[in-house]
Amino acid sequence: MATKFVETRTIRTIGAPRSTRTRLITIVVLVVLLGFAVALPYLGTTSYAMSLVTTIFIAAILASSVNFLVGDGGMASLGHAGIAAASGYGAAWATRQGMDAWGQVTIALSITIVVSLVYGVLSMRTSGIYFLMVTLAVGMVIFGLAYRLSFVTGGENGITGIQRPPFLAEYWMFYWFILGIFVLTTLLLWVIARSPFGASLRGLRDSESRMRSLGYSVASYKLGAFMISGTIAGLAGLLSVWHTHFISPSAAGVHRSVLLIVMVILGGVGTTFGPLVGAAVVVLVENVLSNAVERWPTILGLIFILVILFARAGIVGSTQKLIRRIRRRRSGAPPGDTDLHQETAIPDGELTARKELP
């Protein structure tokens, strides 16, 4: 039997120092941005601007829950506004009953868990357009209940006078609290996405049949992902009513869920800070540009179309791709070369031989 030796030469990769340097630069930039965000109240920022930034962070928390579900699980939901609204109505009802902040948190998160469980149980055996339609249907049910159960929800008038905890009464204290919650939820979702659970979710996203054949319980993983996503959405709903002191059925409307999908796509599906960038674009257009332009949804639609046409990975995702492309050109690597991003260095001239049998 003939034996054939194939000689291959491995080149020394220079990706390790560059990768480490890139990570250090990224960490420094994040620390600087976080420091700027913390110092924002001391920079002469008006209360209106602080309120607007707080709104952006709350919207980013809610959008990150959708981003986790879409990016890692491949499940696009059109009902997350309903989960957030259910949590907000729970806090509002607790306020009407004279409960303190802890009572509001308990009621809001309890309702969030129940509603998320209902969403998950009804949708865990579906995928694609069917998953989308199930979440849309449940969201519309919550929207309808918000209108019909007027003795609880206040009907069209909604509920006002929702008070946040006394230690968060000042707008700048509440801003810092929201900033901290945003950092914690972003870090939590980042850790979950890089855990074995997150890797399994991405496997389900890519091929449910293959994961099922390997013995994974597809329905259980989908339910777990929805519970995580729904809990964060409920937290955002609670923070929202603390911020506005008001909630109405419009908070559960389908258009709010659609705007969440728009935020995720604008920022970049599956990116860590895509929800924040997308939320900033939508909130600024809706609250700032609308003061000058009556048809602000048209402007938002044009921005969305431009991003889809020229930055399909979203603003953050496309920026990351551009940076990687520039880095490859500077290093002289071919477009498809991935060796430059390895974290191990192999000495020059090292030869490896592989023995192959015909």
Coordinates of C-alpha atoms in Angstrom, one line a residue:
M1 CA 0.0 0.0 0.0
A2 CA 1.5 3.3 -1.1
T3 CA 2.0 6.0 1.5
K4 CA 1.9 9.7 0.6
F5 CA 3.3 12.4 2.7
V6 CA 1.9 15.9 2.3
E7 CA 4.2 18.6 3.5
T8 CA 2.6 21.8 4.7
R9 CA 4.3 24.9 6.0
T10 CA 2.7 27.0 8.7
I11 CA 3.5 30.7 8.8
R12 CA 4.0 32.7 12.0
T13 CA 0.8 34.6 12.8
I14 CA 1.0 38.1 13.9
G15 CA -2.5 38.2 15.2
A16 CA -1.7 37.7 18.9
P17 CA -0.1 41.1 19.6
R18 CA -2.6 42.9 17.3
S19 CA -5.5 41.1 18.9
T20 CA -4.3 42.0 22.4
R21 CA -3.8 45.5 21.4
T22 CA -7.2 45.7 19.8
R23 CA -8.8 44.4 23.0
L24 CA -6.9 46.9 25.1
I25 CA -8.1 49.8 22.8
T26 CA -11.6 48.5 23.0
I27 CA -11.5 48.3 26.8
V28 CA -10.0 51.8 27.1
V29 CA -12.7 53.2 24.8
L30 CA -15.5 51.5 26.7
V31 CA -14.1 52.8 30.0
V32 CA -13.9 56.4 28.6
L33 CA -17.4 56.2 27.3
L34 CA -18.7 54.8 30.6
G35 CA -16.8 57.6 32.5
F36 CA -18.4 60.2 30.2
A37 CA -21.8 58.7 30.8
V38 CA -21.3 58.7 34.6
A39 CA -20.1 62.3 34.5
L40 CA -22.9 63.5 32.3
P41 CA -25.0 65.1 35.1
Y42 CA -21.9 67.2 36.0
L43 CA -21.4 68.6 32.5
G44 CA -24.1 71.1 32.7
T45 CA -26.7 68.8 31.0
T46 CA -30.2 70.0 31.2
S47 CA -32.9 67.9 32.9
Y48 CA -34.6 67.5 29.5
A49 CA -31.5 66.1 28.0
M50 CA -30.9 63.8 31.0
S51 CA -34.5 62.6 30.6
L52 CA -33.9 61.9 26.9
V53 CA -30.7 59.9 27.6
T54 CA -32.5 58.0 30.3
T55 CA -35.2 57.1 27.8
I56 CA -32.5 55.9 25.4
F57 CA -31.0 53.6 28.0
I58 CA -34.4 52.1 29.0
A59 CA -35.2 51.5 25.3
A60 CA -31.8 49.9 24.8
I61 CA -32.5 47.5 27.7
L62 CA -35.8 46.5 26.1
A63 CA -34.2 46.2 22.6
S64 CA -31.3 44.1 24.0
S65 CA -33.9 41.5 25.2
V66 CA -35.1 41.3 21.6
N67 CA -31.6 41.3 20.3
F68 CA -30.7 38.3 22.4
L69 CA -33.7 36.4 21.2
V70 CA -33.1 37.2 17.5
G71 CA -29.3 37.2 17.4
D72 CA -28.6 34.0 19.4
G73 CA -31.9 32.2 19.1
G74 CA -33.0 33.2 15.7
M75 CA -36.5 34.0 17.1
A76 CA -37.9 37.4 16.1
S77 CA -40.6 38.5 18.5
L78 CA -43.4 41.0 17.8
G79 CA -44.8 40.8 21.3
H80 CA -42.1 42.1 23.7
A81 CA -43.8 45.5 24.1
G82 CA -46.7 43.5 25.6
I83 CA -44.4 41.9 28.1
A84 CA -43.0 45.3 29.1
A85 CA -46.5 46.8 29.3
A86 CA -47.7 43.9 31.5
S87 CA -44.9 44.6 33.9
G88 CA -45.6 48.3 33.9
Y89 CA -49.3 47.7 34.6
G90 CA -48.3 45.5 37.5
A91 CA -46.3 48.3 39.0
A92 CA -49.1 50.8 38.4
W93 CA -51.7 48.5 40.0
A94 CA -49.4 48.1 43.0
T95 CA -49.1 51.9 43.3
R96 CA -52.9 52.2 43.3
Q97 CA -53.0 49.7 46.2
G98 CA -50.6 51.8 48.2
M99 CA -47.6 49.4 48.0
D100 CA -44.1 50.7 48.3
A101 CA -41.3 50.3 45.7
W102 CA -40.5 46.7 46.7
G103 CA -44.2 45.8 46.3
Q104 CA -44.1 47.3 42.8
V105 CA -41.0 45.3 41.9
T106 CA -42.5 42.1 43.3
I107 CA -45.8 42.4 41.4
A108 CA -44.2 43.6 38.2
L109 CA -41.6 40.9 38.0
S110 CA -44.2 38.2 39.0
I111 CA -46.5 39.3 36.2
T112 CA -43.5 39.4 33.9
I113 CA -42.5 35.8 34.7
V114 CA -46.1 34.5 34.2
V115 CA -46.6 36.4 30.9
S116 CA -43.1 35.3 29.6
L117 CA -44.0 31.7 30.5
V118 CA -47.3 32.0 28.5
Y119 CA -45.4 33.4 25.5
G120 CA -42.7 30.7 25.7
V121 CA -45.1 27.8 26.1
L122 CA -47.2 28.9 23.2
S123 CA -44.3 29.6 20.9
M124 CA -41.6 27.1 21.9
R125 CA -42.6 24.5 19.3
T126 CA -42.8 27.0 16.5
S127 CA -40.1 28.7 14.4
G128 CA -39.8 31.3 11.7
I129 CA -42.9 33.1 10.6
Y130 CA -45.1 31.0 12.9
F131 CA -43.1 32.1 16.0
L132 CA -43.5 35.7 14.8
M133 CA -47.2 35.3 14.4
V134 CA -47.7 33.6 17.8
T135 CA -45.8 36.4 19.7
L136 CA -47.8 39.0 17.7
A137 CA -51.1 37.3 18.7
V138 CA -50.2 37.2 22.4
G139 CA -49.1 40.8 22.3
M140 CA -52.4 41.8 20.7
V141 CA -54.2 40.0 23.5
I142 CA -52.3 42.0 26.1
F143 CA -53.1 45.2 24.2
G144 CA -56.8 44.3 24.1
L145 CA -56.9 43.4 27.9
A146 CA -55.3 46.8 28.6
Y147 CA -58.3 48.4 26.9
R148 CA -61.0 46.2 28.3
L149 CA -59.9 45.7 31.9
S150 CA -60.5 49.4 32.7
F151 CA -61.1 48.7 36.4
V152 CA -57.5 47.6 36.6
T153 CA -55.7 49.4 33.7
G154 CA -57.7 52.6 33.5
G155 CA -58.7 51.9 29.9
E156 CA -57.8 54.6 27.4
N157 CA -56.9 57.0 30.1
G158 CA -54.2 54.8 31.5
I159 CA -52.8 55.1 35.0
T160 CA -50.9 58.1 36.3
G161 CA -49.0 59.0 39.5
I162 CA -46.7 55.9 39.4
Q163 CA -44.0 56.8 41.9
R164 CA -40.5 55.4 41.9
P165 CA -38.5 54.8 45.1
P166 CA -37.7 57.9 47.2
F167 CA -34.0 57.4 46.8
L168 CA -34.4 57.7 43.0
A169 CA -36.6 60.8 43.2
E170 CA -33.9 63.1 41.7
Y171 CA -33.6 62.8 38.0
W172 CA -29.8 62.4 38.1
M173 CA -30.0 59.6 40.7
F174 CA -32.5 57.8 38.5
Y175 CA -30.2 58.3 35.5
W176 CA -27.3 56.7 37.3
F177 CA -29.6 53.8 38.4
I178 CA -30.7 53.2 34.8
L179 CA -27.1 53.4 33.6
G180 CA -26.1 50.8 36.1
I181 CA -29.0 48.5 35.1
F182 CA -28.1 48.9 31.5
V183 CA -24.4 48.0 32.1
L184 CA -25.5 44.9 34.2
T185 CA -28.0 43.6 31.7
T186 CA -25.6 44.1 28.8
L187 CA -22.9 42.2 30.7
L188 CA -25.3 39.5 31.7
L189 CA -26.5 38.9 28.2
W190 CA -22.9 39.0 26.9
V191 CA -21.9 36.3 29.4
I192 CA -25.0 34.2 28.6
A193 CA -24.3 34.5 24.9
R194 CA -20.8 33.1 25.4
S195 CA -21.8 30.3 27.8
P196 CA -22.6 26.7 26.7
F197 CA -26.3 27.7 26.8
G198 CA -25.7 30.5 24.3
A199 CA -23.6 28.2 22.0
S200 CA -26.5 25.7 22.1
L201 CA -29.0 28.5 21.2
R202 CA -26.9 29.4 18.2
G203 CA -26.8 25.8 17.2
L204 CA -30.6 25.7 17.3
R205 CA -30.7 28.9 15.3
D206 CA -28.5 27.3 12.6
S207 CA -30.0 23.9 12.5
E208 CA -32.8 22.7 14.8
S209 CA -32.9 19.2 13.2
R210 CA -29.2 18.6 13.8
M211 CA -29.4 19.7 17.4
R212 CA -32.5 17.6 17.9
S213 CA -30.7 14.6 16.5
L214 CA -27.8 15.2 18.9
G215 CA -30.2 14.9 21.8
Y216 CA -30.9 18.5 22.6
S217 CA -34.4 19.5 23.8
V218 CA -35.2 22.3 21.3
A219 CA -38.4 23.3 23.1
S220 CA -36.7 23.6 26.5
Y221 CA -33.9 25.8 25.1
K222 CA -36.4 28.0 23.3
L223 CA -38.4 28.3 26.5
G224 CA -35.4 29.1 28.6
A225 CA -34.2 31.8 26.1
F226 CA -37.7 33.4 26.1
M227 CA -37.8 33.5 29.9
I228 CA -34.5 35.3 30.0
S229 CA -35.5 37.7 27.3
G230 CA -38.9 38.3 28.8
T231 CA -37.6 38.9 32.2
I232 CA -35.3 41.7 30.9
A233 CA -38.2 43.1 28.9
G234 CA -40.3 43.2 32.0
L235 CA -37.5 45.0 33.9
A236 CA -37.4 47.6 31.1
G237 CA -41.2 48.0 31.4
L238 CA -40.9 48.6 35.2
L239 CA -38.1 51.2 34.7
S240 CA -40.2 52.9 31.9
V241 CA -43.2 53.6 34.2
W242 CA -40.9 54.8 36.9
H243 CA -39.4 57.2 34.4
T244 CA -42.7 58.5 32.9
H245 CA -45.0 58.0 35.9
F246 CA -47.6 56.9 33.4
I247 CA -48.8 54.0 31.4
S248 CA -51.5 53.5 28.8
P249 CA -52.6 50.7 26.3
S250 CA -50.4 52.3 23.6
A251 CA -47.4 50.9 25.5
A252 CA -48.5 47.4 24.5
G253 CA -49.3 48.4 20.9
V254 CA -47.8 46.4 18.0
H255 CA -46.1 49.6 16.8
R256 CA -43.9 49.6 19.9
S257 CA -42.8 46.0 19.2
V258 CA -42.1 46.9 15.6
L259 CA -39.9 49.8 16.7
L260 CA -37.9 47.4 18.9
I261 CA -37.2 45.2 15.8
V262 CA -36.2 48.4 14.0
M263 CA -33.8 49.3 16.8
V264 CA -32.2 45.9 16.7
I265 CA -31.8 45.9 12.9
L266 CA -30.5 49.5 12.8
G267 CA -27.9 48.8 15.5
G268 CA -26.9 45.3 14.2
V269 CA -28.5 42.0 15.0
G270 CA -26.4 40.0 17.5
T271 CA -24.0 42.8 18.4
T272 CA -23.4 43.9 22.0
F273 CA -24.0 47.6 21.6
G274 CA -26.3 47.5 18.6
P275 CA -29.4 47.9 20.7
L276 CA -28.0 51.1 22.3
V277 CA -27.2 52.6 18.9
G278 CA -30.5 51.6 17.4
A279 CA -32.4 52.9 20.5
A280 CA -30.6 56.2 20.3
V281 CA -31.5 56.6 16.6
V282 CA -35.2 55.8 17.1
V283 CA -35.6 57.8 20.3
L284 CA -33.9 60.9 19.0
V285 CA -36.0 60.8 15.8
E286 CA -39.2 60.2 17.7
N287 CA -38.6 62.8 20.4
V288 CA -36.3 65.4 18.9
L289 CA -36.8 65.4 15.2
S290 CA -40.6 65.1 15.6
N291 CA -40.6 68.6 17.0
A292 CA -39.4 70.0 13.7
V293 CA -40.8 67.4 11.2
E294 CA -44.4 66.3 11.4
R295 CA -43.9 63.2 9.4
W296 CA -41.0 61.8 11.5
P297 CA -41.9 58.2 10.8
T298 CA -41.1 58.8 7.1
I299 CA -37.6 60.0 8.1
L300 CA -37.1 57.0 10.3
G301 CA -38.3 54.8 7.4
L302 CA -35.7 56.4 5.1
I303 CA -32.9 55.8 7.7
F304 CA -34.0 52.2 8.0
I305 CA -34.0 51.7 4.2
L306 CA -30.5 53.3 3.9
V307 CA -29.1 51.0 6.6
I308 CA -30.7 47.9 4.9
L309 CA -29.2 48.9 1.5
F310 CA -25.7 50.1 2.6
A311 CA -25.1 48.6 6.0
R312 CA -26.9 45.3 6.1
A313 CA -25.2 44.2 9.3
G314 CA -26.5 47.4 11.0
I315 CA -24.5 50.4 12.1
V316 CA -22.4 48.6 14.7
G317 CA -22.0 45.4 12.8
S318 CA -21.0 47.2 9.5
T319 CA -18.6 49.3 11.4
Q320 CA -17.0 46.2 12.9
K321 CA -16.7 44.7 9.5
L322 CA -15.1 47.8 8.1
I323 CA -12.5 47.9 10.8
R324 CA -11.7 44.2 10.2
R325 CA -11.3 44.9 6.5
I326 CA -9.0 47.8 7.0
R327 CA -6.9 45.8 9.5
R328 CA -6.5 43.0 7.0
R329 CA -5.5 45.4 4.3
R330 CA -2.8 47.0 6.5
S331 CA -1.4 43.6 7.5
G332 CA -1.3 42.5 3.8
A333 CA -3.5 39.4 4.4
P334 CA -5.9 38.2 1.7
P335 CA -9.6 39.0 2.2
G336 CA -10.5 35.5 3.3
D337 CA -7.5 34.9 5.6
T338 CA -8.4 34.3 9.2
D339 CA -5.0 33.3 10.4
L340 CA -4.2 36.9 11.4
H341 CA -6.8 36.8 14.1
Q342 CA -5.5 33.7 15.9
E343 CA -4.2 34.2 19.3
T344 CA -1.2 31.8 19.1
A345 CA 2.1 32.5 17.5
I346 CA 4.0 29.7 15.6
P347 CA 7.7 30.1 14.9
D348 CA 8.8 30.6 11.3
G349 CA 10.0 27.6 9.5
E350 CA 8.1 25.0 11.5
L351 CA 7.2 22.1 9.3
T352 CA 4.3 19.7 9.9
A353 CA 3.8 16.5 8.0
R354 CA 0.6 14.7 7.7
K355 CA 0.5 11.0 6.7
E356 CA -2.3 10.1 4.3
L357 CA -3.2 6.7 3.1
P358 CA -4.7 6.4 -0.4

